[in-house]
């Protein structure tokens, strides 16, 4: 992995970059939804770790690796393990 821009430390302190919120699975209650709205209104990013089936995972490890890669993207950290969307024919 290679860091492409600063993010994790600054984000945790609110250092000018939006905070990220990785939300748990459903069901979400009203308090969860209100907190996600509040984070979004403050410029944050709400990221539900939904499996990306377009990546055509062959195992649970593939699903986890892709989700982790997408989370790392939120912090500007690139990962060679993340399979990028190449379109329908890709």
CSV table of C-alpha atoms in Angstrom, one decimal:
chain,number,residue,atom,x,y,z
A,1,UNK,CA,0.0,0.0,0.0
A,2,UNK,CA,1.1,3.5,-0.7
A,3,UNK,CA,-0.2,6.7,0.8
A,4,UNK,CA,-1.1,9.1,-1.9
A,5,UNK,CA,-2.1,12.0,0.3
A,6,UNK,CA,-2.4,12.8,4.0
A,7,UNK,CA,-5.6,11.8,5.6
A,8,UNK,CA,-5.9,9.4,8.6
A,9,UNK,CA,-4.3,11.6,11.3
A,10,UNK,CA,-5.8,14.9,10.0
A,11,UNK,CA,-9.2,13.3,9.5
A,12,UNK,CA,-9.4,12.1,13.0
A,13,UNK,CA,-8.8,15.6,14.3
A,14,UNK,CA,-11.0,17.2,11.7
A,15,UNK,CA,-8.0,18.9,10.2
A,16,UNK,CA,-9.7,20.4,7.2
A,17,UNK,CA,-10.6,17.0,5.6
A,18,UNK,CA,-14.0,15.4,5.9
A,19,UNK,CA,-14.4,12.7,8.5
A,20,UNK,CA,-15.4,9.2,7.4
A,21,UNK,CA,-18.1,7.1,9.1
A,22,UNK,CA,-18.1,3.4,8.3
A,23,UNK,CA,-21.6,2.3,9.4
A,24,UNK,CA,-22.7,-1.1,10.5
A,25,UNK,CA,-25.1,-3.4,8.8
A,26,UNK,CA,-28.9,-2.9,9.1
A,27,UNK,CA,-31.2,-2.5,10.8
A,28,UNK,CA,-30.5,1.2,11.4
A,29,UNK,CA,-32.6,3.0,14.0
A,30,UNK,CA,-33.6,6.7,14.0
A,31,UNK,CA,-30.5,7.7,16.1
A,32,UNK,CA,-28.2,6.0,13.5
A,33,UNK,CA,-29.9,7.8,10.7
A,34,UNK,CA,-29.8,11.2,12.5
A,35,UNK,CA,-26.1,10.8,13.2
A,36,UNK,CA,-25.4,9.9,9.6
A,37,UNK,CA,-27.3,13.0,8.5
A,38,UNK,CA,-25.3,15.1,11.0
A,39,UNK,CA,-22.0,13.7,9.8
A,40,UNK,CA,-23.0,14.4,6.2
A,41,UNK,CA,-24.1,18.0,7.0
A,42,UNK,CA,-20.7,18.6,8.6
A,43,UNK,CA,-19.0,17.5,5.3
A,44,UNK,CA,-18.3,13.9,6.3
A,45,UNK,CA,-18.6,10.8,4.3
A,46,UNK,CA,-21.0,8.0,5.3
A,47,UNK,CA,-19.8,4.7,3.9
A,48,UNK,CA,-21.8,1.5,4.4
A,49,UNK,CA,-19.6,-1.5,3.7
A,50,UNK,CA,-21.9,-3.1,1.1
A,51,UNK,CA,-20.4,-5.9,-0.8
A,52,UNK,CA,-19.5,-4.8,-4.4
A,53,UNK,CA,-20.8,-7.8,-6.4
A,54,UNK,CA,-19.8,-6.0,-9.7
A,55,UNK,CA,-16.2,-7.0,-8.8
A,56,UNK,CA,-17.3,-10.6,-9.2
A,57,UNK,CA,-15.8,-11.9,-5.9
A,58,UNK,CA,-14.9,-15.6,-5.9
A,59,UNK,CA,-14.6,-15.9,-2.1
A,60,UNK,CA,-15.4,-14.1,1.1
A,61,UNK,CA,-11.8,-12.9,1.2
A,62,UNK,CA,-12.4,-11.2,-2.1
A,63,UNK,CA,-15.4,-9.4,-0.7
A,64,UNK,CA,-13.5,-8.3,2.4
A,65,UNK,CA,-10.4,-7.2,0.4
A,66,UNK,CA,-12.6,-5.1,-2.0
A,67,UNK,CA,-14.4,-3.4,0.9
A,68,UNK,CA,-11.1,-2.6,2.7
A,69,UNK,CA,-9.7,-1.3,-0.6
A,70,UNK,CA,-12.7,1.0,-0.9
A,71,UNK,CA,-12.3,2.2,2.6
A,72,UNK,CA,-8.6,2.9,2.0
A,73,UNK,CA,-9.6,5.0,-1.0
A,74,UNK,CA,-11.6,7.3,1.3
A,75,UNK,CA,-8.3,8.1,3.0
A,76,UNK,CA,-6.3,8.5,-0.2
A,77,UNK,CA,-4.4,5.3,0.3
A,78,UNK,CA,-4.1,3.2,-2.9
A,79,UNK,CA,-4.1,-0.6,-2.8
A,80,UNK,CA,-3.0,-2.9,-5.6
A,81,UNK,CA,-5.5,-5.5,-4.4
A,82,UNK,CA,-8.5,-3.3,-5.2
A,83,UNK,CA,-10.0,-4.4,-8.5
A,84,UNK,CA,-11.3,-1.3,-10.3
A,85,UNK,CA,-14.5,-1.1,-12.2
A,86,UNK,CA,-13.8,-1.5,-15.9
A,87,UNK,CA,-17.4,-1.2,-17.2
A,88,UNK,CA,-19.8,-3.9,-18.1
A,89,UNK,CA,-17.5,-5.6,-20.6
A,90,UNK,CA,-14.4,-5.1,-18.4
